Coordinates of C-alpha atoms (C1' of nucleotides) in Angstrom, one line a residue:
Chain A
M8 CA 195.4 111.6 -16.0
R9 CA 196.2 108.3 -17.6
L10 CA 198.9 106.3 -15.7
F11 CA 199.8 103.9 -18.4
H12 CA 200.2 103.7 -22.1
P13 CA 198.5 100.5 -22.5
T14 CA 200.3 99.0 -25.5
S15 CA 203.8 99.5 -23.8
L16 CA 202.7 97.7 -20.7
L17 CA 200.6 94.7 -21.6
P18 CA 201.5 92.7 -24.7
L19 CA 198.4 90.8 -24.1
K20 CA 196.2 89.2 -26.9
T21 CA 193.3 91.6 -27.2
P22 CA 190.0 89.9 -27.7
S23 CA 188.8 89.5 -31.1
L24 CA 185.7 91.5 -30.5
I25 CA 186.7 95.0 -29.8
N26 CA 184.1 97.4 -28.4
P27 CA 182.8 99.2 -31.6
I28 CA 181.2 102.2 -29.8
K29 CA 183.7 104.2 -27.8
Q30 CA 181.5 106.8 -26.3
A31 CA 179.6 107.3 -23.1
S32 CA 175.9 106.3 -23.1
S33 CA 174.6 108.7 -20.4
S34 CA 172.3 110.9 -22.7
S35 CA 169.9 107.9 -23.7
S36 CA 170.1 105.7 -20.7
T37 CA 167.5 107.8 -18.7
S38 CA 164.8 108.0 -21.2
R39 CA 161.8 105.6 -20.9
H40 CA 160.8 103.2 -23.5
P41 CA 157.3 101.6 -23.6
Q42 CA 158.7 98.2 -23.6
T43 CA 161.0 98.8 -20.8
S44 CA 158.9 97.3 -17.9
I45 CA 158.1 94.3 -20.0
I46 CA 161.8 93.5 -20.7
S47 CA 162.7 94.3 -17.1
S48 CA 160.2 91.7 -15.6
L49 CA 161.2 89.3 -18.3
L50 CA 164.9 89.5 -17.3
K51 CA 163.9 89.1 -13.5
S52 CA 162.1 85.9 -14.5
C53 CA 164.9 84.3 -16.4
S54 CA 165.4 81.0 -14.6
H55 CA 166.7 79.1 -17.6
S56 CA 169.4 79.9 -20.2
N57 CA 166.7 79.5 -23.0
H58 CA 164.6 82.1 -21.6
L59 CA 167.6 84.3 -21.4
K60 CA 168.4 83.9 -25.1
Q61 CA 164.7 84.6 -25.9
T62 CA 164.9 87.9 -23.8
H63 CA 168.0 88.7 -25.5
A64 CA 166.4 88.2 -28.9
K65 CA 163.4 90.4 -27.8
I66 CA 165.7 93.3 -26.9
L67 CA 167.5 93.1 -30.2
T68 CA 164.1 93.0 -32.1
L69 CA 162.8 95.9 -30.2
A70 CA 166.3 97.6 -30.8
L71 CA 166.2 98.5 -27.1
H72 CA 170.0 98.2 -26.8
H73 CA 170.6 101.4 -28.7
H74 CA 168.8 103.3 -26.0
H75 CA 169.0 101.3 -22.8
F76 CA 172.4 100.0 -22.2
S77 CA 171.6 99.2 -18.8
F78 CA 169.6 96.2 -20.1
L79 CA 172.6 94.8 -21.8
S80 CA 174.5 95.0 -18.5
S81 CA 171.7 93.2 -16.8
L82 CA 171.6 90.7 -19.5
T83 CA 175.4 90.1 -19.2
L84 CA 175.0 89.6 -15.6
S85 CA 172.2 87.0 -16.1
Y86 CA 174.4 85.2 -18.7
I87 CA 177.3 85.2 -16.2
S88 CA 175.0 83.8 -13.3
H89 CA 173.8 81.1 -15.6
G90 CA 177.5 80.1 -16.5
L91 CA 176.9 81.1 -20.2
I92 CA 180.4 83.0 -20.2
H93 CA 180.9 82.9 -23.9
S94 CA 177.6 84.6 -24.5
A95 CA 178.3 87.0 -21.7
H96 CA 181.6 87.9 -23.2
L97 CA 180.2 88.5 -26.6
L98 CA 177.5 90.7 -25.3
F99 CA 179.9 92.5 -22.9
H100 CA 181.7 93.8 -25.9
T101 CA 178.7 95.7 -27.3
I102 CA 178.2 97.7 -24.1
P103 CA 179.6 101.1 -24.9
S104 CA 181.0 101.9 -21.4
P105 CA 180.7 99.0 -19.1
S106 CA 181.0 99.8 -15.4
P107 CA 184.0 98.8 -13.5
Y108 CA 181.9 96.4 -11.5
L109 CA 180.9 94.8 -14.7
Y110 CA 184.5 94.7 -16.0
N111 CA 185.6 93.1 -12.8
L112 CA 182.7 90.5 -12.9
M113 CA 183.5 89.6 -16.5
I114 CA 187.3 89.2 -15.7
R115 CA 186.6 87.1 -12.8
S116 CA 184.2 84.9 -14.7
L117 CA 186.4 84.3 -17.6
A118 CA 189.2 83.5 -15.0
N119 CA 187.1 81.1 -13.0
H120 CA 185.9 79.3 -16.4
G121 CA 189.4 78.7 -17.5
H122 CA 189.2 81.5 -20.3
L123 CA 192.6 82.9 -19.1
H124 CA 193.8 84.7 -22.2
Q125 CA 190.4 86.3 -22.7
S126 CA 190.3 87.3 -19.0
L127 CA 193.7 89.0 -19.4
G128 CA 192.6 90.5 -22.8
L129 CA 189.7 92.2 -20.9
Y130 CA 192.1 93.4 -18.2
S131 CA 194.0 94.9 -21.0
S132 CA 191.1 96.7 -22.4
L133 CA 190.1 98.0 -18.9
L134 CA 193.6 99.3 -18.7
S135 CA 193.3 101.2 -22.0
S136 CA 189.8 102.5 -21.2
T137 CA 189.6 106.3 -21.0
T138 CA 187.1 106.3 -18.4
H139 CA 187.9 103.5 -16.0
H140 CA 191.0 101.7 -14.5
P141 CA 191.6 98.5 -12.7
D142 CA 190.9 98.7 -9.0
K143 CA 191.4 96.4 -5.8
F144 CA 188.8 94.1 -7.0
T145 CA 190.4 93.7 -10.5
F146 CA 193.8 92.6 -9.4
P147 CA 193.1 89.4 -7.6
F148 CA 191.1 88.1 -10.6
A149 CA 193.8 89.2 -13.2
L150 CA 196.5 87.8 -11.1
K151 CA 194.5 84.5 -10.7
S152 CA 194.7 84.1 -14.7
C153 CA 198.4 84.7 -14.6
A154 CA 198.9 82.2 -11.9
A155 CA 196.8 79.6 -13.7
L156 CA 198.9 80.3 -17.0
S157 CA 202.2 80.4 -15.1
D158 CA 202.6 83.7 -16.9
I159 CA 205.2 85.5 -14.9
H160 CA 205.6 88.2 -17.4
N161 CA 202.1 89.6 -17.2
G162 CA 202.0 88.7 -13.6
K163 CA 204.9 91.1 -12.8
Q164 CA 203.4 93.9 -15.0
I165 CA 200.0 93.6 -13.2
H166 CA 201.9 93.7 -9.9
Q167 CA 203.4 97.1 -11.1
H168 CA 200.0 98.3 -12.0
S169 CA 198.6 97.5 -8.5
I170 CA 201.5 99.5 -6.9
C171 CA 200.8 102.6 -9.3
L172 CA 197.1 102.4 -8.7
G173 CA 197.8 102.3 -4.9
C174 CA 196.2 98.9 -4.3
E175 CA 199.3 97.0 -3.3
N176 CA 198.4 97.1 0.5
D177 CA 195.1 95.6 -0.1
P178 CA 195.1 92.2 1.7
F179 CA 193.3 90.4 -1.2
V180 CA 195.8 91.8 -3.8
R181 CA 198.6 90.8 -1.6
A182 CA 197.5 87.3 -1.3
A183 CA 196.8 87.0 -5.0
L184 CA 200.3 88.2 -5.5
V185 CA 201.8 85.6 -3.1
D186 CA 199.7 83.1 -5.0
M187 CA 200.7 84.3 -8.5
Y188 CA 204.4 84.4 -7.7
S189 CA 204.5 80.9 -6.2
K190 CA 202.4 79.2 -9.0
C191 CA 204.8 80.8 -11.5
G192 CA 207.6 79.1 -9.5
Y193 CA 208.9 82.4 -8.0
I194 CA 208.6 81.3 -4.4
D195 CA 211.2 83.8 -3.3
S196 CA 209.2 86.7 -4.8
A197 CA 206.1 85.2 -3.1
R198 CA 207.9 85.3 0.2
Q199 CA 209.0 89.0 -0.3
V200 CA 205.5 90.0 -0.8
F201 CA 204.4 88.0 2.2
D202 CA 207.1 89.5 4.4
K203 CA 206.1 93.0 3.4
M204 CA 202.4 92.5 4.5
P205 CA 201.3 94.9 7.1
Q206 CA 199.2 92.2 8.6
R207 CA 198.7 88.6 7.7
D208 CA 195.3 87.0 7.8
L209 CA 194.3 83.2 7.6
V210 CA 194.2 83.4 3.6
S211 CA 197.6 85.2 3.2
W212 CA 199.2 82.5 5.5
T213 CA 197.5 79.8 3.6
C214 CA 198.7 81.2 0.2
M215 CA 202.2 81.1 1.5
I216 CA 201.9 77.7 2.8
S217 CA 200.3 76.1 -0.3
G218 CA 202.8 78.1 -2.3
Y219 CA 205.6 76.3 -0.6
A220 CA 203.7 73.0 -1.1
H221 CA 203.3 73.9 -4.8
N222 CA 207.0 74.4 -5.2
G223 CA 207.9 71.2 -3.3
C224 CA 209.4 73.1 -0.3
N225 CA 207.9 70.6 2.3
F226 CA 210.0 71.5 5.2
E227 CA 208.9 75.2 4.8
V228 CA 205.3 74.1 4.7
L229 CA 205.5 72.7 8.2
E230 CA 207.6 75.6 9.4
F231 CA 205.1 78.1 8.3
F232 CA 202.1 76.1 9.5
H233 CA 203.8 76.2 13.0
L234 CA 204.5 80.0 12.6
M235 CA 201.0 80.7 11.6
R236 CA 199.7 79.0 14.7
S237 CA 202.3 80.7 16.9
S238 CA 201.0 84.1 15.6
G239 CA 197.6 83.2 16.8
V240 CA 195.9 82.4 13.4
R241 CA 193.7 79.3 13.5
P242 CA 194.1 77.0 10.6
N243 CA 191.0 76.1 8.6
R244 CA 190.4 73.2 6.2
V245 CA 192.4 74.9 3.3
S246 CA 195.5 75.3 5.4
L247 CA 195.2 71.7 6.5
L248 CA 195.3 70.3 3.0
S249 CA 198.6 71.7 2.0
T250 CA 200.1 70.7 5.5
L251 CA 198.8 67.1 5.1
L252 CA 200.2 67.1 1.7
A253 CA 203.8 68.1 2.9
C254 CA 203.6 65.4 5.8
G255 CA 202.7 62.7 3.2
R256 CA 205.6 63.8 1.1
L257 CA 208.1 63.9 3.9
G258 CA 206.8 60.6 5.3
A259 CA 206.4 62.6 8.6
L260 CA 203.8 60.2 10.2
C261 CA 203.9 61.8 13.7
K262 CA 203.5 65.2 12.4
G263 CA 200.7 64.0 10.1
Q264 CA 198.9 62.4 13.1
C265 CA 199.1 65.6 14.9
I266 CA 197.5 67.4 12.0
H267 CA 194.8 64.9 11.8
G268 CA 194.3 65.4 15.5
H269 CA 193.8 68.9 14.8
A270 CA 191.4 68.3 12.0
I271 CA 189.4 66.1 14.2
H272 CA 189.5 68.7 17.0
T273 CA 188.2 71.3 14.7
G274 CA 185.6 69.0 13.0
F275 CA 187.3 69.5 9.6
D276 CA 188.0 65.9 9.2
T277 CA 184.5 65.2 8.0
N278 CA 185.1 67.3 4.9
V279 CA 185.7 65.0 2.1
L280 CA 188.6 67.1 0.7
V281 CA 190.4 67.0 4.1
A282 CA 189.5 63.4 4.5
T283 CA 191.0 62.5 1.2
S284 CA 194.2 64.4 2.0
I285 CA 194.3 62.4 5.5
I286 CA 193.9 59.1 3.7
D287 CA 196.6 60.0 1.3
M288 CA 199.0 61.1 4.1
Y289 CA 198.6 58.0 6.0
A290 CA 199.3 55.8 2.9
K291 CA 202.2 57.9 1.9
C292 CA 203.6 57.6 5.4
G293 CA 203.4 53.7 5.2
S294 CA 200.2 53.3 7.4
L295 CA 198.2 51.8 4.7
N296 CA 195.7 50.2 7.3
V297 CA 195.0 53.5 8.9
A298 CA 194.5 55.0 5.6
R299 CA 191.8 52.4 4.8
L300 CA 190.1 52.8 8.1
M301 CA 189.9 56.6 7.4
F302 CA 188.5 55.7 3.9
D303 CA 185.9 53.5 5.2
I304 CA 184.7 56.0 7.7
T305 CA 184.5 58.8 5.2
D306 CA 180.9 59.7 4.3
G307 CA 180.1 61.1 0.7
K308 CA 183.2 59.7 -0.9
D309 CA 183.5 61.3 -4.3
L310 CA 185.7 60.5 -7.4
V311 CA 188.8 61.9 -6.0
C312 CA 188.5 60.1 -2.7
W313 CA 187.9 56.7 -4.4
S314 CA 190.7 57.3 -6.8
A315 CA 193.0 58.3 -4.0
M316 CA 192.3 55.0 -2.1
I317 CA 193.1 53.1 -5.4
A318 CA 196.4 55.1 -5.6
C319 CA 197.2 54.1 -2.0
Y320 CA 196.9 50.5 -2.7
G321 CA 199.2 51.0 -5.7
Y322 CA 202.0 52.6 -3.7
H323 CA 202.0 49.6 -1.4
G324 CA 201.9 47.0 -4.4
L325 CA 198.5 45.7 -3.6
G326 CA 197.0 45.5 -7.1
R327 CA 194.2 43.2 -6.2
D328 CA 192.9 45.5 -3.5
A329 CA 193.3 48.4 -5.9
I330 CA 191.0 46.6 -8.3
D331 CA 188.5 45.7 -5.6
I332 CA 188.2 49.2 -4.6
F333 CA 187.8 50.2 -8.3
N334 CA 184.9 47.9 -8.6
C335 CA 183.2 49.1 -5.4
M336 CA 183.6 52.6 -6.8
V337 CA 181.8 51.7 -10.1
R338 CA 179.1 49.8 -8.3
A339 CA 178.6 52.9 -6.1
G340 CA 177.8 54.7 -9.3
T341 CA 180.9 57.0 -9.4
K342 CA 182.3 57.5 -12.9
P343 CA 186.1 56.9 -13.1
N344 CA 188.3 59.5 -14.7
H345 CA 191.9 59.7 -16.2
A346 CA 193.5 59.9 -12.8
T347 CA 191.6 56.8 -11.6
F348 CA 192.8 54.8 -14.4
T349 CA 196.4 56.1 -14.1
S350 CA 196.5 54.9 -10.5
L351 CA 194.7 51.6 -11.2
L352 CA 197.1 50.6 -14.1
S353 CA 200.1 51.6 -12.0
A354 CA 198.8 49.4 -9.2
C355 CA 198.4 46.5 -11.6
S356 CA 201.9 47.1 -13.0
H357 CA 203.6 47.1 -9.5
S358 CA 201.9 43.8 -8.7
G359 CA 202.6 42.1 -11.9
L360 CA 198.9 41.7 -12.7
V361 CA 199.3 41.7 -16.5
N362 CA 196.0 40.2 -17.5
E363 CA 194.1 42.2 -15.1
G364 CA 195.9 45.5 -16.2
R365 CA 195.1 44.6 -19.8
K366 CA 191.5 44.1 -19.0
C367 CA 191.4 47.5 -17.2
F368 CA 193.0 49.3 -20.0
D369 CA 190.6 47.7 -22.6
S370 CA 187.6 48.8 -20.5
M371 CA 188.6 52.4 -20.5
V372 CA 187.0 53.2 -23.7
S373 CA 184.6 50.2 -24.1
V374 CA 183.1 50.5 -20.6
H375 CA 183.9 53.7 -18.9
D376 CA 184.2 56.1 -21.9
V377 CA 187.6 57.4 -20.9
E378 CA 190.0 57.9 -23.9
P379 CA 193.5 56.6 -22.8
K380 CA 196.2 59.3 -22.8
L381 CA 199.9 59.0 -23.1
N382 CA 200.4 58.2 -19.5
H383 CA 198.0 55.2 -19.7
Y384 CA 200.1 53.9 -22.4
A385 CA 203.1 54.5 -20.4
C386 CA 201.6 52.4 -17.5
M387 CA 201.0 49.6 -20.0
V388 CA 204.5 49.8 -21.3
D389 CA 205.5 49.6 -17.7
L390 CA 203.2 46.7 -17.0
L391 CA 204.3 44.6 -19.9
G392 CA 208.0 45.4 -19.8
R393 CA 208.2 44.7 -16.1
A394 CA 206.7 41.4 -16.7
G395 CA 209.4 40.7 -19.2
R396 CA 207.1 41.1 -22.3
L397 CA 209.3 43.6 -24.0
H398 CA 208.2 42.8 -27.5
E399 CA 204.6 43.3 -26.6
A400 CA 205.5 46.6 -25.1
L401 CA 207.2 47.7 -28.3
E402 CA 204.2 46.5 -30.3
L403 CA 201.9 48.6 -28.1
I404 CA 204.2 51.7 -28.6
E405 CA 204.0 51.3 -32.4
R406 CA 200.1 50.9 -32.2
M407 CA 199.6 54.0 -30.1
P408 CA 197.6 56.8 -31.7
M409 CA 200.0 59.5 -30.2
K410 CA 203.8 60.0 -30.3
P411 CA 205.8 58.4 -27.5
D412 CA 207.7 60.9 -25.4
S413 CA 211.0 60.4 -23.5
S414 CA 209.2 59.4 -20.3
L415 CA 207.3 56.6 -22.1
W416 CA 210.5 55.3 -23.7
G417 CA 211.9 55.7 -20.1
S418 CA 209.4 53.1 -18.7
L419 CA 210.6 50.6 -21.4
L420 CA 214.3 51.5 -20.5
G421 CA 213.5 50.6 -16.9
A422 CA 212.1 47.2 -18.1
C423 CA 215.4 46.6 -20.0
R424 CA 217.2 47.1 -16.9
I425 CA 215.1 44.8 -14.8
H426 CA 215.5 42.1 -17.5
G427 CA 219.1 42.8 -18.5
D428 CA 218.4 43.5 -22.2
I429 CA 221.3 45.4 -23.3
D430 CA 220.4 45.4 -27.0
T431 CA 216.8 46.7 -26.6
G432 CA 218.0 49.0 -23.9
E433 CA 220.6 50.7 -26.2
K434 CA 218.0 51.2 -29.0
V435 CA 215.6 52.7 -26.4
A436 CA 218.1 54.9 -24.9
D437 CA 218.9 56.4 -28.5
K438 CA 215.3 57.2 -28.8
I439 CA 215.3 58.9 -25.5
F440 CA 218.4 61.0 -26.1
E441 CA 216.9 62.1 -29.4
L442 CA 214.1 63.6 -27.4
E443 CA 215.8 64.7 -24.1
T444 CA 219.3 64.8 -22.8
T445 CA 219.0 66.7 -19.5
H446 CA 217.3 64.0 -17.4
S447 CA 220.0 62.2 -15.4
G448 CA 217.8 59.2 -14.6
Y449 CA 218.0 57.8 -18.0
Y450 CA 221.9 57.9 -18.1
V451 CA 221.9 56.1 -14.7
L452 CA 219.4 53.4 -16.0
L453 CA 221.5 52.8 -19.1
S454 CA 224.7 52.7 -17.0
N455 CA 223.1 50.2 -14.7
I456 CA 222.2 48.0 -17.5
Y457 CA 225.8 47.9 -18.6
A458 CA 227.2 47.6 -15.1
A459 CA 225.0 44.5 -14.5
K460 CA 226.8 42.7 -17.2
S461 CA 230.2 44.1 -16.1
R462 CA 230.5 46.2 -19.4
W463 CA 232.8 48.8 -17.6
K464 CA 234.0 50.4 -21.0
E465 CA 230.3 51.3 -21.8
V466 CA 229.6 52.4 -18.2
E467 CA 232.5 54.9 -18.7
R468 CA 231.2 56.0 -22.0
V469 CA 227.8 56.9 -20.4
R470 CA 229.5 58.7 -17.7
K471 CA 231.5 60.7 -20.3
L472 CA 228.2 61.4 -22.2
M473 CA 226.7 62.8 -18.9
V474 CA 229.7 65.0 -18.5
G475 CA 229.5 66.2 -22.2
N476 CA 225.8 67.0 -21.9
K477 CA 226.4 68.8 -18.6
V478 CA 224.0 66.6 -16.7
S479 CA 224.8 66.0 -13.1
K480 CA 223.2 63.1 -11.0
V481 CA 220.2 64.0 -8.7
Q482 CA 221.6 63.8 -5.2
G483 CA 220.0 60.9 -3.4
F484 CA 218.6 61.6 0.1
S485 CA 216.6 59.7 2.7
L486 CA 214.3 61.1 5.4
I487 CA 213.3 59.6 8.8
E488 CA 211.2 61.1 11.5
F489 CA 212.3 61.2 15.1
G490 CA 211.6 63.5 18.0
N491 CA 209.1 65.7 16.3
Q492 CA 211.6 66.4 13.5
V493 CA 212.4 65.0 10.1
H494 CA 216.0 64.0 9.7
K495 CA 217.6 64.1 6.2
F496 CA 220.6 62.1 5.1
G497 CA 222.6 62.4 1.9
V498 CA 225.0 59.8 0.4
D499 CA 228.0 59.4 2.7
D500 CA 226.7 62.2 4.8
R501 CA 228.7 63.1 7.8
S502 CA 226.9 66.2 8.8
H503 CA 224.5 64.8 11.3
P504 CA 225.3 65.3 14.9
Q505 CA 225.1 61.4 15.5
A506 CA 227.3 60.7 12.3
K507 CA 230.0 58.9 14.2
E508 CA 227.7 56.6 16.1
I509 CA 225.8 55.8 12.9
Y510 CA 228.9 54.9 10.9
S511 CA 230.3 52.6 13.5
Y512 CA 226.8 51.0 14.0
L513 CA 226.7 50.3 10.2
K514 CA 230.2 48.9 10.2
E515 CA 229.2 46.5 12.8
L516 CA 225.9 45.7 11.2
A517 CA 227.7 44.9 7.9
G518 CA 229.6 42.2 9.7
K519 CA 226.5 40.6 11.0
L520 CA 224.7 40.8 7.5
K521 CA 227.6 39.1 5.9
Q522 CA 227.3 36.1 8.4
H523 CA 223.7 36.0 7.1
G524 CA 224.6 35.9 3.5
Y525 CA 224.8 39.6 2.4
V526 CA 227.2 40.1 -0.4
P527 CA 227.8 43.7 -1.4
L528 CA 226.4 44.2 -5.1
I529 CA 229.6 46.4 -5.9
D530 CA 228.4 46.5 -9.6
F531 CA 226.0 49.2 -8.7
A532 CA 228.9 51.4 -7.4
L533 CA 229.6 53.3 -10.6
H534 CA 232.9 54.9 -10.1
D535 CA 236.1 53.5 -11.3
I536 CA 237.4 52.8 -7.9
E537 CA 238.8 49.8 -5.7
D538 CA 236.4 47.2 -4.6
E539 CA 236.9 47.9 -1.0
T540 CA 236.1 51.6 -1.6
K541 CA 233.1 50.5 -3.6
E542 CA 231.9 48.3 -0.7
A543 CA 232.3 51.2 1.7
S544 CA 230.5 53.7 -0.6
L545 CA 227.5 51.3 -0.8
L546 CA 227.4 50.9 2.9
Y547 CA 226.9 54.6 3.4
H548 CA 223.9 55.1 0.8
S549 CA 221.5 57.5 2.4
E550 CA 218.8 54.9 3.1
K551 CA 221.2 52.8 5.1
L552 CA 222.4 55.8 7.1
A553 CA 218.6 56.7 7.8
I554 CA 217.9 53.2 8.9
A555 CA 220.9 53.0 11.2
F556 CA 219.8 56.3 12.7
G557 CA 216.4 54.7 13.4
L558 CA 217.6 51.6 14.8
I559 CA 219.8 53.6 17.2
N560 CA 217.2 56.0 18.3
L561 CA 213.8 54.6 18.0
S562 CA 212.2 52.5 20.7
P563 CA 212.9 48.8 19.9
E564 CA 209.3 47.9 18.9
A565 CA 208.7 50.8 16.6
P566 CA 208.8 50.1 12.8
I567 CA 211.6 51.9 11.0
R568 CA 210.0 54.2 8.4
V569 CA 212.2 55.8 5.7
T570 CA 211.5 57.9 2.7
K571 CA 213.9 58.2 -0.4
N572 CA 213.8 60.6 -3.2
L573 CA 215.2 58.0 -5.8
R574 CA 214.6 54.5 -6.6
I575 CA 216.1 52.2 -3.9
C576 CA 219.2 50.5 -5.2
A577 CA 219.5 46.7 -5.5
D578 CA 222.3 46.4 -3.0
C579 CA 220.3 48.5 -0.3
H580 CA 217.2 46.4 -1.1
N581 CA 219.1 43.3 -0.4
A582 CA 220.9 44.7 2.6
I583 CA 217.6 45.9 4.2
K584 CA 215.9 42.5 3.6
I585 CA 218.6 40.8 5.7
T586 CA 218.7 43.6 8.1
S587 CA 215.0 43.1 9.0
K588 CA 215.8 39.6 9.8
V589 CA 218.9 40.1 11.8
V590 CA 217.6 42.9 14.0
S591 CA 214.0 41.5 14.0
R592 CA 212.4 44.8 13.0
K593 CA 209.8 45.9 10.4
I594 CA 211.4 48.4 8.1
V595 CA 209.3 50.4 5.6
V596 CA 211.0 52.2 2.9
R597 CA 209.3 54.5 0.4
D598 CA 211.3 55.1 -2.6
M599 CA 210.5 57.2 -5.6
N600 CA 208.0 54.8 -7.0
R601 CA 206.5 52.6 -4.3
F602 CA 206.7 51.1 -0.8
H603 CA 208.9 48.3 0.4
H604 CA 207.8 46.6 3.6
F605 CA 210.7 44.5 4.8
E606 CA 210.2 41.9 7.3
N607 CA 212.0 38.7 8.5
G608 CA 214.2 38.8 5.4
Y609 CA 211.5 39.4 2.9
C610 CA 210.2 42.4 0.9
S611 CA 206.5 43.0 0.1
C612 CA 207.6 44.0 -3.4
G613 CA 208.7 40.3 -4.0
D614 CA 211.7 41.8 -5.5
Y615 CA 209.6 43.0 -8.4
W616 CA 210.2 46.8 -8.4
Chain B
dC465 C1' 182.0 92.1 -6.7
dT466 C1' 187.2 90.3 -4.1
dA467 C1' 191.5 85.2 -2.1
dG468 C1' 193.9 79.9 -0.5
dG469 C1' 191.9 73.6 -1.6
dG470 C1' 192.0 66.8 -2.0
dT471 C1' 193.8 61.6 -6.1
dT472 C1' 197.3 61.0 -11.1
dA473 C1' 203.1 56.8 -14.6
dG474 C1' 208.4 56.5 -14.6

DNA sequence: CTAGGGTTAG
C-alpha cells in the first residue's frame, strides 16, 4: 500500500534526469555474459577516477548495462567512493530499480557534498517509487539537507514521513530531527523532539547543545552540558566545542577553565578543533595571554587555528601582533582564506594601522589569490573611515566591483559618528534607509551624530522615524561571572538580589569619580528629560551596574571582566577609565566589537573604538 | 549504509 501521494507531499525540485526505465530488472540480471568476469575484475581494480571512466566506457561499449544492472550499481558505488558525485548521480538515474541501499548512499553523498536540492530531489523520487520507500537510514540524510538549506517546510514534511513509516523512535532519526529543527531556527521544536526521546545518547545530547549554541542560547548550552553530565553521559570533543563557544560568548572564564580542565583530563585538548575553541574561549573571556600560550602549545595548527589567533589579537586591538601571526602562518606554508583576511583587516582597523591594512588588502589577490568579498571592503571602509579618511572610504565604495549593502554603509556611518561629520552622515543614512529600515543600530548611530552637536530637533526626528518604522532599540545588557554563575544586568535593572547595594555603591562611586574629573556626557542620554535624570540614567547603564557588582563581590585583586552586547557608550568608557584609577583595579570590558582593558585611568583602545 | 564539530566586519 502506498502511504503517500508524492506530489501532494513534497513540492521538491525533481532532478533533471528522470529514470527512463520504470520496470524491474530481475529477469536479465541473473544471466551470465562472457565479459562479466573481465568487467568485474576491472571494477575491483579501479584505483583512479580515470580507470573508472574507462571501465564505464567499456561497459557502455559492450552494452552490458542492458543485461547487468548490478554493474551499474557497482560502478555508481565506485564513483561515490572516488568522490565523483556528479557522475554517480547521472549514472544512478540509468539504473532501472536502484536498491534502497543505493538510494540512501546516493542521497547521503549528495548531501555531504553540498548538492542539497539534488539530495532532496532523490528523496522525492524514492518517495514516489512503487517498489521502495524511505527507511531509517534515509531520514537522517534527507534531514541533513533540509538543515543545511534551513528548509523548515520540507523538514517538517520529512518529519511527518518518518512518523508514518514508523521510524520516529530511531535514535539517529531523532538526533537528525533535533539538528534539523535547530538549524532552521526552530529551537523549541528541537527541544520538543528531544524531550520525547525514549533515551538520550551522547549524540542526541550534543545535537541539543549545539542547537542551542547555533541559536545563540548560551545559558541553555551550559545548562544542558551540566544536565548531560548529571545524567551520566560523558562529553566528547564535539560536545566540548559548543560548550566552549558558549563560555566564550558569555565571557564565562571560570566555566571555560573548567571545560578546559575537562578537555585536558580526557585528552581532547590535543585535538586541533578543541584546541582552537579553547584558544578562542580564552581570548573572548579577556585572557589573551593564556590564549596565546594555548596556541603555542598546539601541535598541527591548521588554517582555522591560525586564523582564530589572528582574530584574537584583533578583538584586543593588537593589530601588529595579528600581522606577525599572519606572517608566521604564511611562512609555515598555510594558505590564508577569506576568514583569515576578514580578521586581519579588522585587526588593522581597530589598531589604526591604515597603511598596513591597505597592504594586506592589496596582497589578497596579488600574493594570496583570495578575491576580496563585500565584508573585506567593509573592513577597508571601516579602516579608512575610523582613521578620518572619509573621502577615501567613499572613493573605495565607488570603485568596488559589487553593490554596497546596508552594513557596509553602516561602517561608514560609524566613522561619521566618530568624526562628527553630520553632512556625510546624513547622506550615508539615506543610503542605508533605502536598503534597510529595521535595524535599530543605524538610527542610534545617526541620533548620536546629532546629539554630539546638540541638534536636539534632529535627534527627535530620528526617534519619530524609529517609532514610525516600528523599530525598537535592542536592549543593552552586561554580563559578569561570579560564584560559578553568570549574572546579567539590563539598563537601570533593579531585579538583581543585590540591587540596593549596587545602586548605593554607584552613587558613592560617582561622587569620587567627579572629584577625579568625571563629567557625565549627558548628550548621550537620548530622551527629552531633565539633566539630572539624564545623569542618573547614565549612571545605571548595564556595564556600570555589572562593574559595581564585581567591585562589591570579587576578591580585591581579581580583575573585573564584563561582557556587553552593544557598543560601550562614551560616558561609560570615560567613567570606567577613571574608575580603574580610583579603585586601582584592572577592568576588562568586551563590547560588541572589541575589548577594552582599563587600567590606571587609561584604556587599551586608546579611545579609538 | 546511518548523527553532532573549531576561526570570520559593523
